[in-house]
Short mmCIF file of C-alpha atoms in Angstrom, two decimals:
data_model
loop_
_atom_site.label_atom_id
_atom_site.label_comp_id
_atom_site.label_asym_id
_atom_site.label_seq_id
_atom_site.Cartn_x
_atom_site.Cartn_y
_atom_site.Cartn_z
CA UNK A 1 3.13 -20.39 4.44
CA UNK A 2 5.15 -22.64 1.74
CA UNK A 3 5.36 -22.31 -1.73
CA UNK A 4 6.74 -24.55 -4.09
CA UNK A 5 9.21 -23.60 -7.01
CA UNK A 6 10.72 -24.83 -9.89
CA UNK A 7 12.63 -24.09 -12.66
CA UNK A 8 10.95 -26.22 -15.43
CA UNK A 9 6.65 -27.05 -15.25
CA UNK A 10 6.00 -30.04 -13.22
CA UNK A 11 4.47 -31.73 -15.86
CA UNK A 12 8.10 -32.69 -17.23
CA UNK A 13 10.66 -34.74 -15.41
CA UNK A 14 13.03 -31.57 -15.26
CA UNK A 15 10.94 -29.56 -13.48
CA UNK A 16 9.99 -32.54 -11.28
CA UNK A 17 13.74 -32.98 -10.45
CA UNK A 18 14.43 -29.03 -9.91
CA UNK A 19 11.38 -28.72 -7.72
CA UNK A 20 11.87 -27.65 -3.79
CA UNK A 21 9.22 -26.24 -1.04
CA UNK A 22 10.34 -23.25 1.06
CA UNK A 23 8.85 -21.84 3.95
CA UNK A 24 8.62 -18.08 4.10
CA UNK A 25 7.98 -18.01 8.13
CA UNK A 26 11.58 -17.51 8.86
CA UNK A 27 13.74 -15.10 7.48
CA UNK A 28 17.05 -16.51 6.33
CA UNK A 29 16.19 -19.81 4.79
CA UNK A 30 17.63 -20.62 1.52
CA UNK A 31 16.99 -23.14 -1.12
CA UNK A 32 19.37 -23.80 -3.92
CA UNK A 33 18.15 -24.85 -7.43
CA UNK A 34 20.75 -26.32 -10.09
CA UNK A 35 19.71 -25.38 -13.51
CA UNK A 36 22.42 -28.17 -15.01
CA UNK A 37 19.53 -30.44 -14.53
CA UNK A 38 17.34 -28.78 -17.50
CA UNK A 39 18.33 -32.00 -19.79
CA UNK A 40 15.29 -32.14 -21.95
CA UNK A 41 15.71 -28.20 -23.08
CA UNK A 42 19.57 -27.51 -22.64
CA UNK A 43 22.04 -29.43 -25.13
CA UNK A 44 24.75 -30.81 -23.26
CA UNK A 45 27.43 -28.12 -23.95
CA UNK A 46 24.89 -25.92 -22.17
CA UNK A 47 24.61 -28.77 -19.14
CA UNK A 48 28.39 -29.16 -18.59
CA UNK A 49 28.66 -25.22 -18.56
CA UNK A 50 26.13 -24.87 -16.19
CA UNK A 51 27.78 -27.20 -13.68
CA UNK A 52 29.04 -24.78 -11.52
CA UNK A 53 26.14 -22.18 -10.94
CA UNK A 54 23.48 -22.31 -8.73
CA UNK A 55 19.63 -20.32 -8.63
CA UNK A 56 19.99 -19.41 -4.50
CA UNK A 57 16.17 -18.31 -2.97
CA UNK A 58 16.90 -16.83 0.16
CA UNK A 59 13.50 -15.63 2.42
CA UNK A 60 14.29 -11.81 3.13
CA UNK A 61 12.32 -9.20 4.87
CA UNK A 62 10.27 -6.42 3.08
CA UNK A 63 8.99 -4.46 6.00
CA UNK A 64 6.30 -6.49 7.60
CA UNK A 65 6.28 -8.85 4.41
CA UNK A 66 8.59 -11.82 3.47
CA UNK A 67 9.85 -12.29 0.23
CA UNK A 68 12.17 -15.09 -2.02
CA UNK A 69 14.95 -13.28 -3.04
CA UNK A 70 17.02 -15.19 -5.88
CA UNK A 71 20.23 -14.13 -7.48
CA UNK A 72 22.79 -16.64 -9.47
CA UNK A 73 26.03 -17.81 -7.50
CA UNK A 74 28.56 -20.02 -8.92
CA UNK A 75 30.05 -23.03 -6.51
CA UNK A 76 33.26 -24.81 -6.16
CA UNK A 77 32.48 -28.45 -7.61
CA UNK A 78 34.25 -31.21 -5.58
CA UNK A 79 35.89 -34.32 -7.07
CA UNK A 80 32.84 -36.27 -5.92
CA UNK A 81 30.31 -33.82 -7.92
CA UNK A 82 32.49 -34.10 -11.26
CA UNK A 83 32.40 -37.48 -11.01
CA UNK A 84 28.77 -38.21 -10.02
CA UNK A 85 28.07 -35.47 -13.08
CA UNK A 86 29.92 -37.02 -15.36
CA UNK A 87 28.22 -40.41 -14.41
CA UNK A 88 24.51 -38.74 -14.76
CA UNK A 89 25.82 -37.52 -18.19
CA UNK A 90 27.17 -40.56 -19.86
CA UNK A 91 23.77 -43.21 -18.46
CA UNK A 92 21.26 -40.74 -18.26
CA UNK A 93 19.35 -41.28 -21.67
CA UNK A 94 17.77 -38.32 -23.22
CA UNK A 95 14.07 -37.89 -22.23
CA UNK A 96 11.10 -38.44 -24.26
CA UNK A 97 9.83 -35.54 -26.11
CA UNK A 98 7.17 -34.31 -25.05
CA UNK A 99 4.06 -33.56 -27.37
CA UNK A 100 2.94 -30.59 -25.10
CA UNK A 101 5.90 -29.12 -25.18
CA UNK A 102 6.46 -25.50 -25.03
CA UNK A 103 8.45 -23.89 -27.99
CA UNK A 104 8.57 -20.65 -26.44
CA UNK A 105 9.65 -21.69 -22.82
CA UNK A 106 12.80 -23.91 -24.34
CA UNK A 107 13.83 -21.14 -26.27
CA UNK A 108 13.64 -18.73 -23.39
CA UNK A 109 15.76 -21.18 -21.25
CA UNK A 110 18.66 -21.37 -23.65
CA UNK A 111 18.71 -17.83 -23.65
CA UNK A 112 18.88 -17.46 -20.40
CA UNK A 113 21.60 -20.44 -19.97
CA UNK A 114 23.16 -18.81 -22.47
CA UNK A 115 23.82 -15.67 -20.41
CA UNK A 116 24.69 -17.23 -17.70
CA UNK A 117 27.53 -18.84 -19.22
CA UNK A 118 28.71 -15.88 -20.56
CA UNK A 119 28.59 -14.18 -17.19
CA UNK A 120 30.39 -16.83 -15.49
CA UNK A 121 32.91 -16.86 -18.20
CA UNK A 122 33.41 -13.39 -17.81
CA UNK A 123 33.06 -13.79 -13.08
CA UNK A 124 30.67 -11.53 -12.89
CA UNK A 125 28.24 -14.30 -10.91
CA UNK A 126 29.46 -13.61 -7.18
CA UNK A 127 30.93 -17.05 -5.41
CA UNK A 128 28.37 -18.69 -3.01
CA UNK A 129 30.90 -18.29 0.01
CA UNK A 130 31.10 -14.26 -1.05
CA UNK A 131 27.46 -13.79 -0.94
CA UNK A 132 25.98 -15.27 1.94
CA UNK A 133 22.74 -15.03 3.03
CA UNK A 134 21.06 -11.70 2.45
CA UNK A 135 18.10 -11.09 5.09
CA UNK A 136 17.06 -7.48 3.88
CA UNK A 137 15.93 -7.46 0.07
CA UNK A 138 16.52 -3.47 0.40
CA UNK A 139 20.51 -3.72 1.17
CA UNK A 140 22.49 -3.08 -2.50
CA UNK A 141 24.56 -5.79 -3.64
CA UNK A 142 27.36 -5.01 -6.04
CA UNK A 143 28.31 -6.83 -9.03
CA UNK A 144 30.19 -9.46 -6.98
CA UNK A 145 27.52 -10.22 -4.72
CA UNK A 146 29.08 -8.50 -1.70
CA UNK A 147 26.57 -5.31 -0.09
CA UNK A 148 27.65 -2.15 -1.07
CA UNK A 149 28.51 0.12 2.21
CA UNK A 150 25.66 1.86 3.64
CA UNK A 151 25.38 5.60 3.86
CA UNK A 152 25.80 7.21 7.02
CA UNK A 153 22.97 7.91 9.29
CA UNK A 154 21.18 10.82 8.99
CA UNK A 155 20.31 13.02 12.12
CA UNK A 156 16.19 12.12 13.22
CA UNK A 157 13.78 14.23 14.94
CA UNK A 158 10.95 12.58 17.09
CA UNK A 159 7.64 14.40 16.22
CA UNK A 160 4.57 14.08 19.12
CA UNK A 161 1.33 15.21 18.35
CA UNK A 162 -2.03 15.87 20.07
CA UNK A 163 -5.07 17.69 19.49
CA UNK A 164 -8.25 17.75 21.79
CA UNK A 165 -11.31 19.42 20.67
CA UNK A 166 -14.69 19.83 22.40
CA UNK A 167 -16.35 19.60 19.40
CA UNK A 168 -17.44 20.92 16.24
CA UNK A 169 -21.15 21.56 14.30
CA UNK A 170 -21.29 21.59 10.69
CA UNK A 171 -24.89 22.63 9.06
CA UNK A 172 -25.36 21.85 5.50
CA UNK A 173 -27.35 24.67 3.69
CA UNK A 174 -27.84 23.88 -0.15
CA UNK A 175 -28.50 27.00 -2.60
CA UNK A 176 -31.93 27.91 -1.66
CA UNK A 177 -30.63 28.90 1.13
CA UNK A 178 -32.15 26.32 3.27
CA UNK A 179 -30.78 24.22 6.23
CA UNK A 180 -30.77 20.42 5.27
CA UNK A 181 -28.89 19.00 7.80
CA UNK A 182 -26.95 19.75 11.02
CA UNK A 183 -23.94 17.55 12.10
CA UNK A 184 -22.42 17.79 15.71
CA UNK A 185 -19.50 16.12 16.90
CA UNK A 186 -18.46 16.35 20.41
CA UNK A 187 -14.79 15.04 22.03
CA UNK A 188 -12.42 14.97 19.14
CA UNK A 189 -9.27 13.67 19.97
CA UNK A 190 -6.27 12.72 17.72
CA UNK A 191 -2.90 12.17 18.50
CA UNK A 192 0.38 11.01 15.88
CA UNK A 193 4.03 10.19 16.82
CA UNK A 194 6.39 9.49 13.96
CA UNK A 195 10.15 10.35 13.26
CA UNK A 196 11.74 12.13 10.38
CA UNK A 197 13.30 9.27 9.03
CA UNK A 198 10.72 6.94 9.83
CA UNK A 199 13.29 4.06 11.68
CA UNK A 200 10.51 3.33 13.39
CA UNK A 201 6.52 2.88 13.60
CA UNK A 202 4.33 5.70 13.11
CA UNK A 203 1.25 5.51 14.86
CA UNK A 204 -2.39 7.66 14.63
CA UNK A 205 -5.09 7.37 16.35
CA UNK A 206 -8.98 9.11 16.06
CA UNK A 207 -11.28 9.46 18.67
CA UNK A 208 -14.77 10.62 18.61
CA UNK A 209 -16.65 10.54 21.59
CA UNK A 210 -20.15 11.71 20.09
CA UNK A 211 -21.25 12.28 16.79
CA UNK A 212 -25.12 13.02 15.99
CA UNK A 213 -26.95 14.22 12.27
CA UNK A 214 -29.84 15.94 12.55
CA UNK A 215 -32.66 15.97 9.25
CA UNK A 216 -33.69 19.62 9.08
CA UNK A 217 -35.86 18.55 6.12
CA UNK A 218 -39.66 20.12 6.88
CA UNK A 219 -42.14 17.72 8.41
CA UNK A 220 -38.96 14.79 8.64
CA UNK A 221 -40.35 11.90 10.05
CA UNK A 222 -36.95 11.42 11.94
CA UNK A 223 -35.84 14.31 12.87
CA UNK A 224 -32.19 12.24 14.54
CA UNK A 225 -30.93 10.76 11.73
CA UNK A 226 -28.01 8.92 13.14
CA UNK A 227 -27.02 8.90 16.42
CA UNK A 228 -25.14 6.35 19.00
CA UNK A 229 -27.57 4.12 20.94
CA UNK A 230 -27.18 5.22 24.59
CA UNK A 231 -28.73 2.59 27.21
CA UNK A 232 -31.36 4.32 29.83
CA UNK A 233 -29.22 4.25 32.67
CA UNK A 234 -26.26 5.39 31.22
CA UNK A 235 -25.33 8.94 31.29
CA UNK A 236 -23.25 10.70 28.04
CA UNK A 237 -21.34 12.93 29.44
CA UNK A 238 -18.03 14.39 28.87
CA UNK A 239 -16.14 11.47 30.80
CA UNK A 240 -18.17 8.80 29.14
CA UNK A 241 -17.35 10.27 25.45
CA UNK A 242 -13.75 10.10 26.29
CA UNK A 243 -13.93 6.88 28.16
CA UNK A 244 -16.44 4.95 25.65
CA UNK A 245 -16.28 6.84 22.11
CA UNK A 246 -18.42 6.90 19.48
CA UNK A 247 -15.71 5.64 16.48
CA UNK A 248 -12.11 4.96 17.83
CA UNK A 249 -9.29 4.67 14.38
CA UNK A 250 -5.93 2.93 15.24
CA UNK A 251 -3.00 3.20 12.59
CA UNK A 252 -0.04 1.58 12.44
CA UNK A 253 2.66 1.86 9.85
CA UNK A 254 5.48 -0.06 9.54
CA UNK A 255 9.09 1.69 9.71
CA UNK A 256 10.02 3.16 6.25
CA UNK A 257 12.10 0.92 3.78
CA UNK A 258 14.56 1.37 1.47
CA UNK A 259 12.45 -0.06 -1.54
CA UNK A 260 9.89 2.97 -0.79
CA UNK A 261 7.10 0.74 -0.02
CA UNK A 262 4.44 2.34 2.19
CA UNK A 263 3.07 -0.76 4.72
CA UNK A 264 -0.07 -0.62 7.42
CA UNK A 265 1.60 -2.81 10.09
CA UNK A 266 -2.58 -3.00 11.95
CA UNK A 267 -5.68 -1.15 11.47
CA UNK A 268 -7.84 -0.64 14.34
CA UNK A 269 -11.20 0.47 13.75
CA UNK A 270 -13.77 0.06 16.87
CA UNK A 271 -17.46 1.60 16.24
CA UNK A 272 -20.14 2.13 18.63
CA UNK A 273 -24.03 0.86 18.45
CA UNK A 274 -25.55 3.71 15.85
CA UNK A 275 -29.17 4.33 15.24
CA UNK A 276 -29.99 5.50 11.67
CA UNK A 277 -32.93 6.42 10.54
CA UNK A 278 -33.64 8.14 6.90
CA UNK A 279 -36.30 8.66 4.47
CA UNK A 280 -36.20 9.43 0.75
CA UNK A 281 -36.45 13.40 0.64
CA UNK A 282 -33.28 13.29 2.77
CA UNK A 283 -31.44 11.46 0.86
CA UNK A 284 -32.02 12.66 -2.45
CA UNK A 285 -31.41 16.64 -0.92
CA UNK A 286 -28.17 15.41 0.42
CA UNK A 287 -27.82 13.97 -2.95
CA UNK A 288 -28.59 17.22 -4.72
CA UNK A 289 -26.17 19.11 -2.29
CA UNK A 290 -23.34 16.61 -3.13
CA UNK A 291 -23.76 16.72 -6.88
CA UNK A 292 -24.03 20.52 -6.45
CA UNK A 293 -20.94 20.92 -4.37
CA UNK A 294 -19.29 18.88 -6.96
CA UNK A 295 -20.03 20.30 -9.85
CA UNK A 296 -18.52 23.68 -8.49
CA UNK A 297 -15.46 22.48 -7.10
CA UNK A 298 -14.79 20.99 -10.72
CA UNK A 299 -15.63 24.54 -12.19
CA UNK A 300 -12.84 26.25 -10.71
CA UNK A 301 -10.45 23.47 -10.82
CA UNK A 302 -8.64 24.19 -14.28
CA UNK A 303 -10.63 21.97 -16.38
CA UNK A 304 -10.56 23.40 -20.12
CA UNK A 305 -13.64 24.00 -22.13
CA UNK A 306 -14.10 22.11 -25.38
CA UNK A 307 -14.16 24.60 -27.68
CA UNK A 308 -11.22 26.68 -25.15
CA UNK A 309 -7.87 24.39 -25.39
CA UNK A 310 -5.25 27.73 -25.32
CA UNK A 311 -6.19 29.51 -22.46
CA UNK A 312 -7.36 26.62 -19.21
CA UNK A 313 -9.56 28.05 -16.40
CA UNK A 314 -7.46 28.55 -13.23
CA UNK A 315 -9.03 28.27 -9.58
CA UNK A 316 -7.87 31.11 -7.60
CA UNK A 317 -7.96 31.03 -3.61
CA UNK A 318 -11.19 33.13 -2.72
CA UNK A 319 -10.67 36.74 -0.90
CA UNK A 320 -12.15 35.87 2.34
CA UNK A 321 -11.98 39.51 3.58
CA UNK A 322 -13.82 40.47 0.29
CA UNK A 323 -16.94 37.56 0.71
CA UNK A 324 -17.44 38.69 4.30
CA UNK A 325 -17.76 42.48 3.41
CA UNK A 326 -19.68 41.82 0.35
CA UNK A 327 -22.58 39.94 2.08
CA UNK A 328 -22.37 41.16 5.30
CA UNK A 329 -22.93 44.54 3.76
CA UNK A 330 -19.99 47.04 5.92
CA UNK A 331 -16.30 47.53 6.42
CA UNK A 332 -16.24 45.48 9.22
CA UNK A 333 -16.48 41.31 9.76
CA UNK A 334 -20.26 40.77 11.17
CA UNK A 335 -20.26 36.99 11.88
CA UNK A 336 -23.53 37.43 13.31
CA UNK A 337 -25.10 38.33 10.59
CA UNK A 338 -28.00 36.42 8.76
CA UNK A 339 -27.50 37.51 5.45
CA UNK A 340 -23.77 35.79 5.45
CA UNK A 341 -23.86 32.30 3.37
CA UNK A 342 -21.52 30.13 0.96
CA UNK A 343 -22.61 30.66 -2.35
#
């Protein structure tokens, strides 16, 4: 990947003449732009005073990323530069005007030319030998260009973690109460290994090795209503869920940097062959539970009434202890009980 920069628009001879291509493929390359050449919007007070300091682009590293980087150095002019300047000055003759020229931008460059002569006046532009090549845009730089010392390392801890489940069922039962749909999920693995400081990648990974939704709607004309395709001669057991799973989820983050910028190094998703198979009533009931479920997690989420603006609503934690015995109708926790739903 190249991209090409400039300090003036290429439709004018200055930014023609200020142009470059850099490559962002390596880290470490650098480009040098000389604003001195700005003729046709700097006077040449501006253009002599500008002789000495240099727009560096140099490609850092932003995690995974590349970046141009570019900071203002001032440079050492030789006896062959002040006299090929001085040259360019005296037979160069001043350009054309141009009749699509921007008022705005020529204003906005003498401003800035203006500040940089005033920081050079006053050395606060860092020398070109002093800076160097800076291949992390996270390090600090101070006010002379040089990187400000780095604070000691902190102490890490290596985290390692795995869970294996045999599986789970979740049945959806709206209001009624009726039983709309049931969802099992068999083999459930997940692992993550990170480090406190995150110096290096973090990786997570999901593993599913069956996953099946049944439509408990009455008279459902497909009563499986997704489910992985499974070839007659093949066998889904427990071994084949872990060795061939349903939906596999690979994540890979790149190690933390110092500009706070979360980045996915790879995503790996890999799905099995589904069947799925639906009809209307099932999808508007799921729908209906949906909307439902909604609307009463938003009830007892602190959302104020219109007319109530003083005193918000406030979602409390439920007493579990308190639900159970309520509906199940005795001091004790009956979890066999029929009468026990979530209201």
């Amino acid at each position: 990947l190249t991209i090409r920069i400039g300090l003036a628009p290429l439709s004018m001879r200055d930014g023609i003449e200020t142009m470059t291509v850099v490559g962002l493929g390596y880290v470490g390359t650098a480009v040098r732009l000389q604003p001195s050449k700005l003729r046709s919007f700097l006077n040449e007070n501006l253009v002599q005073e500008l002789m000495q300091v240099r727009v560096q682009g140099v490609v850092c590293a932003d995690g995974p990323t590349r970046v141009l980087k570019l900071i203002l150095v001032q440079c050492s002019l030789s006896a062959s530069g002040v006299l090929r300047n001085s040259v360019m000055t005296h037979t160069s003759a001043r350009p054309v005007v141009n009749p699509n020229r921007n008022d705005l931008l020529e204003h906005e460059l003498n401003v800035a030319a203006t500040k940089a002569t005033l920081l050079l006046k006053q050395n606060k532009i860092p020398q070109s030998k002093d800076c160097g090549y800076q291949e992390d845009i996270g390090s600090p730089m101070s006010s002379n260009g040089k990187e400000t010392e780095e604070a000691p390392a902190k102490l890490n801890c290596f985290y390692s973690f795995t869970a294996c489940f045999s599986g789970f069922v979740v049945s959806f039962i709206d209001a009624v109460p009726s039983e709309i749909a049931v969802a099992s999920i068999r083999k459930l693995d997940a692992m993550g290994k990170w480090d406190l400081n995150r110096a290096s990648e973090a990786t997570t990974a999901i593993s599913i090795g069956w996953m099946q939704i049944d439509n408990h709607c009455p008279n459902a004309p497909f009563p499986v209503a997704l489910s992985p395709v499974v070839n007659e001669e093949e066998s889904y057991d427990d071994d084949t869920c872990r060795q061939n799973p349903f939906l596999s989820i690979g994540i890979v983050f790149a190690p933390k940097h110092k500009s706070n910028i979360m980045c996915v190094k790879g995503v790996t998703i890999s799905p099995k062959d589904v069947t799925f198979c639906t009809d209307l009533a099932f999808i508007m009931r799921m729908q209906h539970f949906v909307s439902s479920l909604q609307l009463y997690l938003d009830h007892y989420k602190g959302k104020k009434d219109i007319l109530d603006q003083e005193t918000p609503n406030t979602w409390l934690f439920p007493d579990l202890v308190d639900v159970f015995k309520k509906k199940t109708g005795s001091n004790g926790i009956n979890i066999g009980s029929q009468k026990l739903y979530f209201d």
